[in-house]
Amino acid sequence: MLNLSKENLYIIEFRYLDMITVAMLSIGVTILLSKAWTKIKTRKGGIPGRLGLPLLGETFAFLSATNSTTGCYEFVRLRRQWHGNWFKTRIFGKIHVFVPNTEGAKIIFANDFVHFNKGYVKSMADVVGKKSLLCVPHESHKRIRHLLSEPFSIYSLSNFLKKFDTMLCQRLKKVEENGKSFSVLEFSMKVIFDAMCDMLMSVTEDSWLRQLEKDCADVSHAMLSIPVMIPGTRYYKGIKARRRLIKSISEMIARRRRGIEFHQDVLQSILQRDSYPSTEKLDDSEIIDNLLTLIIAGQITTAAAMMWSVKFLDENEEAQDRLREEQLLIAKNKANDGSLTLEDLNSMSYGLKVFKETLRMSNVLLWFPRVAINNCILEGNFLQIFIVQFKRENAVFNGENSTTPRVKYIIFCL
C-alpha cells in the first residue's frame, strides 16, 4: 500500500497544478468548439444551420467555393441538402440566413433604403474606401450617385462609344492575326480595364495601365478576405495596392488642378465643380474611392457578362445565328469603316434580349449584402438581416421560357 505524507501530497499537487489547469482549459475549449460546430437553432427564428467557429464560421468554405469552378452555388446547394431550404451560417463574423425564394427577395429589394440598407464586410470598406458608393449610407449615396452620373451624359457616352469600338476592333484584329487560342475572360478583363481607365482618367500609356491593373486586381481580390495585416495575405496586398493607387490618383488630381494636364474625361468633369459648395461637389477621398469602385466593379461585371454571353451563344447556334444576322444588317447599312453609334445600339433589339438573358442566367455580382434597419418577419421567421442574391447556374438558351423567374438565394444576417 502506498503511504504518502501530507507534505508529499502538497508537492504532487503543486507539481501537476499547471498540467491540470491546462487540461481543464483544453477540455473547456473543446466543448465550446464542439457546440459551435453542432447544428443549432436560433432562439428567434428556429432556423437550422451550422455556425462553425466563432468569428470565422464557414468563411473559409465560402471563399474556397467562390474561388473554385463550382462557385458559391455549390456552397449553397450542399447546405440546403444538410439543413433544408432555409439555413443559417456564419460568414465574415456575421450570422447569415439564406432565404430560398424570389418572394423573399422581392420583399427585401422593394424596400431598399426603407427597411433595409447596404451592408459590407470590413475588408471591402478598407480596400475600396469608406466613401465608396458600395459602403456609404443612404444620404451620402444619393448625393455621390447624382454627382457621378452627371459626367456620363449622352454626348460623352456617344464619343466614348466610338473610341471603345475602335479599341475593340484593333484588339480583335491582333488576336485574329496571332491565330492562337485565348481566354475570353482574360481578353475581356484587359479590354474593359483599359477602356475604363481611358474613359475615367484618360490613362492610355501601356506600362502605367499594367501597373494600375495589377494594383486594382490586388484590391479586388482583397474585397472578400480576412482583414488581418499579415504579409503575403490578400488583405495585406490589397491595402498596399490601395495606398499606391491613392498616391497615383492624388498626383493626377494635383497636376490637373495646377493646369499641367487637361483631358476631356470623367475626372475632369468632376474637378470642374471645385468652386461649388461642399454639398454640390466631391472631396478628394470621395473622388478616389469612387474612381476605384467604378474601375473595379465595371471591369469585373462587364468582363464576366461578356464571357458568359460567348459561352451561352456557343451552346445555342440558333441564337448565335439570329444575333449575327442583326449585326451584319447594321454593318451593311453603315459607310465603310463607320463607327458604332448609340443609335446602332438602340436598334439591336435581339442583342438586348441576349444581354438580358445572359444576366438572368449568370449572376455577375457575387456578393452585395443588405442589413435590416428594423426587425422583420419574413415567411414566419423573425429576422434582423443581411442579404445577398444568388441565382442558380444552369444552361442558357435551352428552350426555357426566359420570363420564368430563377430561384434566388438571399443571405440574411441575424
mmCIF file of C-alpha atoms in Angstrom:
data_model
loop_
_atom_site.group_PDB
_atom_site.id
_atom_site.type_symbol
_atom_site.label_atom_id
_atom_site.label_comp_id
_atom_site.label_asym_id
_atom_site.label_seq_id
_atom_site.Cartn_x
_atom_site.Cartn_y
_atom_site.Cartn_z
ATOM 1 C CA MET A 1 0.000 0.000 0.000
ATOM 2 C CA LEU A 2 1.322 3.457 -0.950
ATOM 3 C CA ASN A 3 1.852 5.740 2.031
ATOM 4 C CA LEU A 4 2.102 9.481 1.351
ATOM 5 C CA SER A 5 2.506 12.215 3.897
ATOM 6 C CA LYS A 6 0.590 15.481 3.753
ATOM 7 C CA GLU A 7 3.783 17.236 2.628
ATOM 8 C CA ASN A 8 4.238 14.796 -0.260
ATOM 9 C CA LEU A 9 0.632 15.302 -1.328
ATOM 10 C CA TYR A 10 1.138 19.079 -1.438
ATOM 11 C CA ILE A 11 4.292 18.637 -3.528
ATOM 12 C CA ILE A 12 2.468 16.413 -6.025
ATOM 13 C CA GLU A 13 -0.482 18.850 -6.145
ATOM 14 C CA PHE A 14 1.669 21.886 -6.905
ATOM 15 C CA ARG A 15 3.849 19.964 -9.357
ATOM 16 C CA TYR A 16 0.876 18.956 -11.500
ATOM 17 C CA LEU A 17 -1.291 22.043 -10.928
ATOM 18 C CA ASP A 18 -0.219 23.665 -14.216
ATOM 19 C CA MET A 19 -0.854 20.450 -16.140
ATOM 20 C CA ILE A 20 -4.273 20.046 -14.554
ATOM 21 C CA THR A 21 -5.171 23.681 -15.349
ATOM 22 C CA VAL A 22 -4.101 23.316 -18.995
ATOM 23 C CA ALA A 23 -6.016 20.059 -19.282
ATOM 24 C CA MET A 24 -9.205 21.615 -17.842
ATOM 25 C CA LEU A 25 -8.910 24.614 -20.167
ATOM 26 C CA SER A 26 -8.374 22.323 -23.143
ATOM 27 C CA ILE A 27 -11.456 20.319 -22.235
ATOM 28 C CA GLY A 28 -13.487 23.526 -21.856
ATOM 29 C CA VAL A 29 -12.330 24.902 -25.200
ATOM 30 C CA THR A 30 -13.041 21.559 -26.870
ATOM 31 C CA ILE A 31 -16.574 21.540 -25.503
ATOM 32 C CA LEU A 32 -17.180 25.121 -26.674
ATOM 33 C CA LEU A 33 -15.839 24.400 -30.160
ATOM 34 C CA SER A 34 -17.880 21.217 -30.315
ATOM 35 C CA LYS A 35 -21.016 23.162 -29.513
ATOM 36 C CA ALA A 36 -20.122 25.765 -32.137
ATOM 37 C CA TRP A 37 -19.852 23.091 -34.810
ATOM 38 C CA THR A 38 -23.131 21.385 -33.941
ATOM 39 C CA LYS A 39 -26.314 22.196 -35.768
ATOM 40 C CA ILE A 40 -28.287 24.568 -33.624
ATOM 41 C CA LYS A 41 -31.456 26.583 -33.929
ATOM 42 C CA THR A 42 -31.771 30.285 -33.290
ATOM 43 C CA ARG A 43 -33.925 31.345 -30.403
ATOM 44 C CA LYS A 44 -35.862 33.770 -32.578
ATOM 45 C CA GLY A 45 -36.430 32.032 -35.880
ATOM 46 C CA GLY A 46 -35.713 28.377 -35.264
ATOM 47 C CA ILE A 47 -33.617 28.297 -38.439
ATOM 48 C CA PRO A 48 -31.317 25.261 -38.726
ATOM 49 C CA GLY A 49 -27.685 25.555 -39.716
ATOM 50 C CA ARG A 50 -24.088 25.400 -38.599
ATOM 51 C CA LEU A 51 -22.286 28.495 -37.382
ATOM 52 C CA GLY A 52 -18.822 26.972 -37.273
ATOM 53 C CA LEU A 53 -16.006 28.527 -35.272
ATOM 54 C CA PRO A 54 -16.551 31.875 -33.533
ATOM 55 C CA LEU A 55 -15.820 34.818 -35.858
ATOM 56 C CA LEU A 56 -14.513 32.611 -38.685
ATOM 57 C CA GLY A 57 -17.579 30.410 -39.039
ATOM 58 C CA GLU A 58 -17.692 28.910 -42.526
ATOM 59 C CA THR A 59 -15.851 31.815 -44.156
ATOM 60 C CA PHE A 60 -13.047 29.621 -45.488
ATOM 61 C CA ALA A 61 -15.554 27.181 -47.019
ATOM 62 C CA PHE A 62 -17.395 30.091 -48.652
ATOM 63 C CA LEU A 63 -14.205 31.654 -50.038
ATOM 64 C CA SER A 64 -12.951 28.259 -51.213
ATOM 65 C CA ALA A 65 -16.216 27.694 -53.084
ATOM 66 C CA THR A 66 -16.191 31.126 -54.732
ATOM 67 C CA ASN A 67 -12.622 30.553 -55.951
ATOM 68 C CA SER A 68 -13.406 27.138 -57.439
ATOM 69 C CA THR A 69 -15.140 26.101 -60.651
ATOM 70 C CA THR A 70 -18.283 25.189 -58.691
ATOM 71 C CA GLY A 71 -18.641 28.697 -57.281
ATOM 72 C CA CYS A 72 -20.914 29.820 -54.463
ATOM 73 C CA TYR A 73 -23.753 27.744 -55.935
ATOM 74 C CA GLU A 74 -22.179 24.554 -54.584
ATOM 75 C CA PHE A 75 -21.763 26.158 -51.146
ATOM 76 C CA VAL A 76 -25.490 26.910 -51.096
ATOM 77 C CA ARG A 77 -26.556 23.565 -52.580
ATOM 78 C CA LEU A 78 -24.695 21.491 -50.007
ATOM 79 C CA ARG A 79 -26.116 23.395 -47.047
ATOM 80 C CA ARG A 80 -29.621 23.161 -48.410
ATOM 81 C CA GLN A 81 -29.127 19.411 -48.536
ATOM 82 C CA TRP A 82 -27.878 19.359 -44.941
ATOM 83 C CA HIS A 83 -30.270 21.859 -43.340
ATOM 84 C CA GLY A 84 -33.211 22.455 -45.704
ATOM 85 C CA ASN A 85 -34.219 25.395 -47.884
ATOM 86 C CA TRP A 86 -33.832 27.858 -45.021
ATOM 87 C CA PHE A 87 -30.459 27.656 -43.327
ATOM 88 C CA LYS A 88 -28.004 29.812 -41.464
ATOM 89 C CA THR A 89 -24.233 30.036 -41.364
ATOM 90 C CA ARG A 90 -21.546 32.432 -40.182
ATOM 91 C CA ILE A 91 -19.545 34.319 -42.824
ATOM 92 C CA PHE A 92 -17.055 37.119 -42.107
ATOM 93 C CA GLY A 93 -18.061 37.156 -38.453
ATOM 94 C CA LYS A 94 -21.776 37.654 -39.190
ATOM 95 C CA ILE A 95 -24.567 35.099 -38.908
ATOM 96 C CA HIS A 96 -26.329 34.782 -42.255
ATOM 97 C CA VAL A 97 -29.629 33.168 -43.135
ATOM 98 C CA PHE A 98 -30.322 32.053 -46.709
ATOM 99 C CA VAL A 99 -33.868 32.548 -47.985
ATOM 100 C CA PRO A 100 -34.608 30.270 -50.950
ATOM 101 C CA ASN A 101 -37.320 32.018 -52.977
ATOM 102 C CA THR A 102 -37.998 35.013 -55.188
ATOM 103 C CA GLU A 103 -40.858 36.235 -52.982
ATOM 104 C CA GLY A 104 -38.477 36.926 -50.115
ATOM 105 C CA ALA A 105 -36.071 38.654 -52.490
ATOM 106 C CA LYS A 106 -38.807 40.910 -53.866
ATOM 107 C CA ILE A 107 -39.883 41.988 -50.384
ATOM 108 C CA ILE A 108 -36.337 42.971 -49.482
ATOM 109 C CA PHE A 109 -35.288 44.702 -52.683
ATOM 110 C CA ALA A 110 -38.641 46.500 -52.939
ATOM 111 C CA ASN A 111 -37.898 48.041 -49.527
ATOM 112 C CA ASP A 112 -34.323 49.030 -50.269
ATOM 113 C CA PHE A 113 -33.283 52.020 -48.109
ATOM 114 C CA VAL A 114 -36.683 51.827 -46.366
ATOM 115 C CA HIS A 115 -36.458 48.752 -44.153
ATOM 116 C CA PHE A 116 -33.069 47.591 -45.459
ATOM 117 C CA ASN A 117 -29.739 49.249 -46.048
ATOM 118 C CA LYS A 118 -26.468 48.264 -47.670
ATOM 119 C CA GLY A 119 -24.092 46.201 -45.605
ATOM 120 C CA TYR A 120 -20.476 45.376 -46.243
ATOM 121 C CA VAL A 121 -17.638 43.420 -44.733
ATOM 122 C CA LYS A 122 -14.696 45.254 -43.188
ATOM 123 C CA SER A 123 -12.230 44.131 -45.843
ATOM 124 C CA MET A 124 -14.398 45.621 -48.614
ATOM 125 C CA ALA A 125 -14.636 49.024 -46.941
ATOM 126 C CA ASP A 126 -10.918 49.015 -46.169
ATOM 127 C CA VAL A 127 -9.746 48.389 -49.727
ATOM 128 C CA VAL A 128 -12.297 50.311 -51.848
ATOM 129 C CA GLY A 129 -12.739 53.056 -49.253
ATOM 130 C CA LYS A 130 -15.437 54.027 -46.791
ATOM 131 C CA LYS A 131 -16.669 56.778 -49.145
ATOM 132 C CA SER A 132 -17.267 54.355 -51.986
ATOM 133 C CA LEU A 133 -20.830 54.013 -53.258
ATOM 134 C CA LEU A 134 -20.621 50.412 -52.060
ATOM 135 C CA CYS A 135 -20.186 51.499 -48.434
ATOM 136 C CA VAL A 136 -21.664 54.962 -47.759
ATOM 137 C CA PRO A 137 -25.046 55.410 -46.001
ATOM 138 C CA HIS A 138 -28.189 56.244 -47.933
ATOM 139 C CA GLU A 139 -27.967 60.058 -47.661
ATOM 140 C CA SER A 140 -24.380 60.170 -48.953
ATOM 141 C CA HIS A 141 -25.188 57.528 -51.562
ATOM 142 C CA LYS A 142 -27.852 59.721 -53.201
ATOM 143 C CA ARG A 143 -25.550 62.763 -53.341
ATOM 144 C CA ILE A 144 -22.497 60.894 -54.662
ATOM 145 C CA ARG A 145 -24.521 58.931 -57.208
ATOM 146 C CA HIS A 146 -26.057 62.160 -58.511
ATOM 147 C CA LEU A 147 -22.695 63.905 -58.827
ATOM 148 C CA LEU A 148 -21.095 60.893 -60.526
ATOM 149 C CA SER A 149 -23.919 60.485 -63.031
ATOM 150 C CA GLU A 150 -23.582 63.988 -64.482
ATOM 151 C CA PRO A 151 -20.308 63.326 -66.400
ATOM 152 C CA PHE A 152 -21.974 60.344 -68.116
ATOM 153 C CA SER A 153 -24.049 62.435 -70.490
ATOM 154 C CA ILE A 154 -25.385 61.148 -73.807
ATOM 155 C CA TYR A 155 -22.778 63.250 -75.622
ATOM 156 C CA SER A 156 -19.902 61.841 -73.551
ATOM 157 C CA LEU A 157 -21.115 58.269 -73.908
ATOM 158 C CA SER A 158 -21.540 58.700 -77.652
ATOM 159 C CA ASN A 159 -17.961 59.934 -78.060
ATOM 160 C CA PHE A 160 -16.556 57.213 -75.863
ATOM 161 C CA LEU A 161 -18.525 54.532 -77.698
ATOM 162 C CA LYS A 162 -16.629 55.373 -80.880
ATOM 163 C CA LYS A 163 -13.295 55.110 -79.045
ATOM 164 C CA PHE A 164 -14.264 51.788 -77.499
ATOM 165 C CA ASP A 165 -15.449 50.416 -80.840
ATOM 166 C CA THR A 166 -12.101 51.319 -82.406
ATOM 167 C CA MET A 167 -10.141 49.857 -79.474
ATOM 168 C CA LEU A 168 -12.082 46.585 -79.510
ATOM 169 C CA CYS A 169 -11.735 46.168 -83.288
ATOM 170 C CA GLN A 170 -7.970 46.699 -83.060
ATOM 171 C CA ARG A 171 -7.626 44.150 -80.236
ATOM 172 C CA LEU A 172 -9.723 41.560 -82.082
ATOM 173 C CA LYS A 173 -7.707 42.107 -85.258
ATOM 174 C CA LYS A 174 -4.472 41.402 -83.355
ATOM 175 C CA VAL A 175 -5.993 38.221 -81.929
ATOM 176 C CA GLU A 176 -7.030 37.123 -85.427
ATOM 177 C CA GLU A 177 -3.569 37.830 -86.839
ATOM 178 C CA ASN A 178 -1.964 35.944 -83.973
ATOM 179 C CA GLY A 179 -4.033 32.883 -84.804
ATOM 180 C CA LYS A 180 -3.753 31.407 -81.321
ATOM 181 C CA SER A 181 -6.424 30.446 -78.850
ATOM 182 C CA PHE A 182 -7.064 32.835 -75.960
ATOM 183 C CA SER A 183 -9.080 33.144 -72.766
ATOM 184 C CA VAL A 184 -12.266 35.137 -73.319
ATOM 185 C CA LEU A 185 -12.332 36.283 -69.686
ATOM 186 C CA GLU A 186 -8.700 37.460 -69.670
ATOM 187 C CA PHE A 187 -9.195 39.239 -73.005
ATOM 188 C CA SER A 188 -12.393 40.914 -71.768
ATOM 189 C CA MET A 189 -10.837 41.919 -68.443
ATOM 190 C CA LYS A 190 -7.926 43.652 -70.158
ATOM 191 C CA VAL A 191 -10.074 45.402 -72.779
ATOM 192 C CA ILE A 192 -12.616 46.650 -70.224
ATOM 193 C CA PHE A 193 -9.920 47.800 -67.799
ATOM 194 C CA ASP A 194 -8.100 49.802 -70.470
ATOM 195 C CA ALA A 195 -11.398 51.296 -71.650
ATOM 196 C CA MET A 196 -12.466 52.272 -68.121
ATOM 197 C CA CYS A 197 -9.119 53.946 -67.381
ATOM 198 C CA ASP A 198 -9.334 55.869 -70.655
ATOM 199 C CA MET A 199 -12.917 56.962 -70.083
ATOM 200 C CA LEU A 200 -12.485 57.941 -66.430
ATOM 201 C CA MET A 201 -8.914 59.333 -66.306
ATOM 202 C CA SER A 202 -7.511 59.328 -69.885
ATOM 203 C CA VAL A 203 -4.788 56.854 -68.912
ATOM 204 C CA THR A 204 -3.562 55.137 -72.102
ATOM 205 C CA GLU A 205 0.183 54.556 -71.585
ATOM 206 C CA ASP A 206 0.661 50.782 -71.502
ATOM 207 C CA SER A 207 3.214 50.438 -68.687
ATOM 208 C CA TRP A 208 1.111 52.653 -66.415
ATOM 209 C CA LEU A 209 -2.042 50.737 -67.338
ATOM 210 C CA ARG A 210 -0.430 47.422 -66.448
ATOM 211 C CA GLN A 211 0.706 48.709 -63.022
ATOM 212 C CA LEU A 212 -2.750 50.128 -62.327
ATOM 213 C CA GLU A 213 -4.284 46.853 -63.468
ATOM 214 C CA LYS A 214 -2.107 44.840 -61.094
ATOM 215 C CA ASP A 215 -2.932 47.097 -58.150
ATOM 216 C CA CYS A 216 -6.662 47.055 -58.938
ATOM 217 C CA ALA A 217 -6.559 43.260 -59.172
ATOM 218 C CA ASP A 218 -4.980 43.087 -55.693
ATOM 219 C CA VAL A 219 -7.687 45.396 -54.349
ATOM 220 C CA SER A 220 -10.392 43.298 -55.981
ATOM 221 C CA HIS A 221 -9.008 40.052 -54.531
ATOM 222 C CA ALA A 222 -8.885 41.621 -51.056
ATOM 223 C CA MET A 223 -12.531 42.722 -51.045
ATOM 224 C CA LEU A 224 -13.626 39.375 -49.599
ATOM 225 C CA SER A 225 -10.733 38.403 -47.349
ATOM 226 C CA ILE A 226 -9.844 38.069 -43.690
ATOM 227 C CA PRO A 227 -8.921 41.631 -42.586
ATOM 228 C CA VAL A 228 -5.569 40.880 -40.967
ATOM 229 C CA MET A 229 -2.384 42.726 -41.965
ATOM 230 C CA ILE A 230 -0.138 39.697 -42.371
ATOM 231 C CA PRO A 231 2.444 39.951 -45.203
ATOM 232 C CA GLY A 232 1.564 37.730 -48.138
ATOM 233 C CA THR A 233 -2.191 37.633 -47.497
ATOM 234 C CA ARG A 234 -4.756 39.013 -49.932
ATOM 235 C CA TYR A 235 -5.812 41.680 -47.459
ATOM 236 C CA TYR A 236 -2.221 42.856 -46.931
ATOM 237 C CA LYS A 237 -1.584 43.039 -50.684
ATOM 238 C CA GLY A 238 -4.888 44.850 -51.227
ATOM 239 C CA ILE A 239 -4.169 47.537 -48.622
ATOM 240 C CA LYS A 240 -0.678 48.105 -50.047
ATOM 241 C CA ALA A 241 -2.110 48.322 -53.580
ATOM 242 C CA ARG A 242 -4.783 50.780 -52.425
ATOM 243 C CA ARG A 243 -2.111 53.069 -50.989
ATOM 244 C CA ARG A 244 -0.223 53.063 -54.311
ATOM 245 C CA LEU A 245 -3.430 53.796 -56.213
ATOM 246 C CA ILE A 246 -4.335 56.651 -53.873
ATOM 247 C CA LYS A 247 -0.901 58.176 -54.411
ATOM 248 C CA SER A 248 -1.133 57.884 -58.229
ATOM 249 C CA ILE A 249 -4.638 59.340 -58.492
ATOM 250 C CA SER A 250 -3.887 62.097 -55.961
ATOM 251 C CA GLU A 251 -0.874 63.188 -58.021
ATOM 252 C CA MET A 252 -3.025 63.142 -61.162
ATOM 253 C CA ILE A 253 -5.659 65.345 -59.471
ATOM 254 C CA ALA A 254 -2.958 67.771 -58.275
ATOM 255 C CA ARG A 255 -1.487 68.106 -61.780
ATOM 256 C CA ARG A 256 -4.898 68.869 -63.249
ATOM 257 C CA ARG A 257 -5.668 71.473 -60.592
ATOM 258 C CA ARG A 258 -2.352 73.191 -61.359
ATOM 259 C CA GLY A 259 -3.243 73.227 -65.058
ATOM 260 C CA ILE A 260 -0.368 70.943 -66.039
ATOM 261 C CA GLU A 261 -2.793 68.405 -67.515
ATOM 262 C CA PHE A 262 -6.239 68.696 -69.062
ATOM 263 C CA HIS A 263 -8.380 65.927 -70.567
ATOM 264 C CA GLN A 264 -11.984 65.541 -71.608
ATOM 265 C CA ASP A 265 -12.949 62.721 -69.279
ATOM 266 C CA VAL A 266 -14.986 61.913 -66.174
ATOM 267 C CA LEU A 267 -12.319 63.076 -63.723
ATOM 268 C CA GLN A 268 -12.055 66.469 -65.431
ATOM 269 C CA SER A 269 -15.836 66.901 -65.272
ATOM 270 C CA ILE A 270 -15.772 66.171 -61.539
ATOM 271 C CA LEU A 271 -12.922 68.629 -60.893
ATOM 272 C CA GLN A 272 -14.790 71.398 -62.715
ATOM 273 C CA ARG A 273 -17.090 71.570 -59.680
ATOM 274 C CA ASP A 274 -14.233 72.527 -57.310
ATOM 275 C CA SER A 275 -15.661 76.012 -56.759
ATOM 276 C CA TYR A 276 -19.126 74.696 -55.873
ATOM 277 C CA PRO A 277 -20.438 74.393 -52.274
ATOM 278 C CA SER A 278 -19.357 71.248 -50.432
ATOM 279 C CA THR A 279 -22.788 69.653 -50.852
ATOM 280 C CA GLU A 280 -22.544 70.009 -54.638
ATOM 281 C CA LYS A 281 -19.062 68.603 -55.192
ATOM 282 C CA LEU A 282 -16.964 65.584 -54.250
ATOM 283 C CA ASP A 283 -13.956 65.860 -51.945
ATOM 284 C CA ASP A 284 -10.715 64.109 -52.882
ATOM 285 C CA SER A 285 -11.378 60.973 -50.843
ATOM 286 C CA GLU A 286 -14.831 60.614 -52.442
ATOM 287 C CA ILE A 287 -13.305 61.073 -55.906
ATOM 288 C CA ILE A 288 -10.566 58.494 -55.351
ATOM 289 C CA ASP A 289 -12.745 55.886 -53.630
ATOM 290 C CA ASN A 290 -15.398 56.048 -56.328
ATOM 291 C CA LEU A 291 -12.995 56.084 -59.259
ATOM 292 C CA LEU A 292 -11.553 52.857 -57.854
ATOM 293 C CA THR A 293 -15.051 51.467 -57.369
ATOM 294 C CA LEU A 294 -16.089 52.305 -60.936
ATOM 295 C CA ILE A 295 -12.947 50.729 -62.394
ATOM 296 C CA ILE A 296 -13.038 47.544 -60.304
ATOM 297 C CA ALA A 297 -16.800 46.982 -60.352
ATOM 298 C CA GLY A 298 -17.107 47.968 -64.004
ATOM 299 C CA GLN A 299 -14.270 45.709 -65.122
ATOM 300 C CA ILE A 300 -15.314 42.544 -63.298
ATOM 301 C CA THR A 301 -19.038 42.668 -64.013
ATOM 302 C CA THR A 302 -18.738 43.689 -67.679
ATOM 303 C CA ALA A 303 -15.996 41.186 -68.454
ATOM 304 C CA ALA A 304 -17.932 38.403 -66.732
ATOM 305 C CA ALA A 305 -21.059 39.250 -68.744
ATOM 306 C CA MET A 306 -19.030 39.172 -71.981
ATOM 307 C CA MET A 307 -17.553 35.791 -71.076
ATOM 308 C CA TRP A 308 -20.936 34.252 -70.203
ATOM 309 C CA SER A 309 -22.552 35.593 -73.374
ATOM 310 C CA VAL A 310 -19.835 33.940 -75.502
ATOM 311 C CA LYS A 311 -20.298 30.659 -73.629
ATOM 312 C CA PHE A 312 -24.084 30.672 -73.897
ATOM 313 C CA LEU A 313 -24.100 31.681 -77.560
ATOM 314 C CA ASP A 314 -21.609 28.916 -78.352
ATOM 315 C CA GLU A 315 -24.079 26.453 -76.822
ATOM 316 C CA ASN A 316 -27.003 27.681 -78.940
ATOM 317 C CA GLU A 317 -26.393 28.080 -82.660
ATOM 318 C CA GLU A 318 -29.891 29.388 -83.358
ATOM 319 C CA ALA A 319 -29.457 32.359 -81.026
ATOM 320 C CA GLN A 320 -25.950 32.916 -82.382
ATOM 321 C CA ASP A 321 -27.181 32.994 -85.995
ATOM 322 C CA ARG A 322 -30.020 35.422 -85.212
ATOM 323 C CA LEU A 323 -27.635 37.761 -83.397
ATOM 324 C CA ARG A 324 -25.118 37.594 -86.251
ATOM 325 C CA GLU A 325 -27.823 38.468 -88.797
ATOM 326 C CA GLU A 326 -28.795 41.551 -86.798
ATOM 327 C CA GLN A 327 -25.170 42.701 -86.525
ATOM 328 C CA LEU A 328 -24.435 42.149 -90.225
ATOM 329 C CA LEU A 329 -27.536 44.131 -91.172
ATOM 330 C CA ILE A 330 -26.363 47.090 -89.087
ATOM 331 C CA ALA A 331 -22.858 46.858 -90.599
ATOM 332 C CA LYS A 332 -24.309 46.693 -94.119
ATOM 333 C CA ASN A 333 -26.232 49.944 -93.637
ATOM 334 C CA LYS A 334 -23.150 51.846 -92.471
ATOM 335 C CA ALA A 335 -20.482 53.527 -94.548
ATOM 336 C CA ASN A 336 -17.062 51.904 -94.872
ATOM 337 C CA ASP A 337 -15.237 51.895 -91.518
ATOM 338 C CA GLY A 338 -18.224 53.594 -89.900
ATOM 339 C CA SER A 339 -18.005 53.597 -86.121
ATOM 340 C CA LEU A 340 -20.693 52.226 -83.871
ATOM 341 C CA THR A 341 -23.166 54.787 -82.552
ATOM 342 C CA LEU A 342 -25.764 54.949 -79.791
ATOM 343 C CA GLU A 343 -28.437 54.730 -82.482
ATOM 344 C CA ASP A 344 -26.916 51.440 -83.612
ATOM 345 C CA LEU A 345 -27.046 50.103 -80.062
ATOM 346 C CA ASN A 346 -30.669 51.148 -79.691
ATOM 347 C CA SER A 347 -31.538 49.256 -82.870
ATOM 348 C CA MET A 348 -30.124 45.964 -81.538
ATOM 349 C CA SER A 349 -33.413 44.556 -80.264
ATOM 350 C CA TYR A 350 -32.292 40.928 -80.352
ATOM 351 C CA GLY A 351 -28.892 41.840 -78.954
ATOM 352 C CA LEU A 352 -30.662 43.408 -75.974
ATOM 353 C CA LYS A 353 -32.584 40.172 -75.400
ATOM 354 C CA VAL A 354 -29.345 38.177 -75.485
ATOM 355 C CA PHE A 355 -27.808 40.592 -72.995
ATOM 356 C CA LYS A 356 -30.761 40.350 -70.605
ATOM 357 C CA GLU A 357 -30.882 36.572 -70.899
ATOM 358 C CA THR A 358 -27.171 36.372 -70.119
ATOM 359 C CA LEU A 359 -27.583 38.397 -66.942
ATOM 360 C CA ARG A 360 -30.654 36.382 -65.969
ATOM 361 C CA MET A 361 -28.827 33.091 -66.265
ATOM 362 C CA SER A 362 -25.457 34.110 -64.806
ATOM 363 C CA ASN A 363 -25.029 36.298 -61.747
ATOM 364 C CA VAL A 364 -22.089 38.613 -62.433
ATOM 365 C CA LEU A 365 -22.300 40.186 -58.972
ATOM 366 C CA LEU A 366 -21.316 37.596 -56.393
ATOM 367 C CA TRP A 367 -21.792 39.251 -53.043
ATOM 368 C CA PHE A 368 -23.585 42.524 -52.310
ATOM 369 C CA PRO A 369 -25.301 42.450 -48.898
ATOM 370 C CA ARG A 370 -28.077 44.399 -47.203
ATOM 371 C CA VAL A 371 -28.705 44.889 -43.494
ATOM 372 C CA ALA A 372 -32.125 45.213 -41.875
ATOM 373 C CA ILE A 373 -32.797 48.632 -40.399
ATOM 374 C CA ASN A 374 -35.594 47.206 -38.249
ATOM 375 C CA ASN A 375 -36.606 43.760 -37.086
ATOM 376 C CA CYS A 376 -38.892 41.995 -39.518
ATOM 377 C CA ILE A 377 -40.780 38.759 -40.054
ATOM 378 C CA LEU A 378 -40.281 37.011 -43.365
ATOM 379 C CA GLU A 379 -42.300 33.874 -44.041
ATOM 380 C CA GLY A 380 -42.765 33.331 -40.333
ATOM 381 C CA ASN A 381 -39.072 33.814 -39.480
ATOM 382 C CA PHE A 382 -38.092 36.688 -37.213
ATOM 383 C CA LEU A 383 -35.021 38.289 -38.705
ATOM 384 C CA GLN A 384 -32.601 41.146 -38.461
ATOM 385 C CA ILE A 385 -30.885 40.632 -41.701
ATOM 386 C CA PHE A 386 -28.030 40.880 -44.144
ATOM 387 C CA ILE A 387 -28.890 39.761 -47.654
ATOM 388 C CA VAL A 388 -27.316 38.918 -50.936
ATOM 389 C CA GLN A 389 -28.804 37.417 -54.055
ATOM 390 C CA PHE A 390 -27.661 34.281 -55.823
ATOM 391 C CA LYS A 391 -29.002 32.626 -58.953
ATOM 392 C CA ARG A 392 -28.698 29.019 -59.917
ATOM 393 C CA GLU A 393 -26.186 28.307 -62.638
ATOM 394 C CA ASN A 394 -27.915 26.419 -65.450
ATOM 395 C CA ALA A 395 -27.528 26.125 -69.184
ATOM 396 C CA VAL A 396 -28.845 29.059 -71.176
ATOM 397 C CA PHE A 397 -30.883 29.248 -74.356
ATOM 398 C CA ASN A 398 -32.153 25.727 -73.701
ATOM 399 C CA GLY A 399 -35.726 26.310 -74.688
ATOM 400 C CA GLU A 400 -36.838 27.641 -71.301
ATOM 401 C CA ASN A 401 -39.270 30.498 -71.077
ATOM 402 C CA SER A 402 -36.993 33.460 -70.356
ATOM 403 C CA THR A 403 -39.717 35.119 -68.293
ATOM 404 C CA THR A 404 -39.680 32.271 -65.763
ATOM 405 C CA PRO A 405 -38.124 33.596 -62.533
ATOM 406 C CA ARG A 406 -34.977 31.840 -61.437
ATOM 407 C CA VAL A 407 -34.551 30.655 -57.867
ATOM 408 C CA LYS A 408 -32.731 33.269 -55.827
ATOM 409 C CA TYR A 409 -30.786 32.654 -52.656
ATOM 410 C CA ILE A 410 -30.810 35.588 -50.308
ATOM 411 C CA ILE A 411 -28.382 35.832 -47.405
ATOM 412 C CA PHE A 412 -29.711 37.291 -44.178
ATOM 413 C CA CYS A 413 -27.774 38.114 -41.041
ATOM 414 C CA LEU A 414 -29.409 37.620 -37.649
#
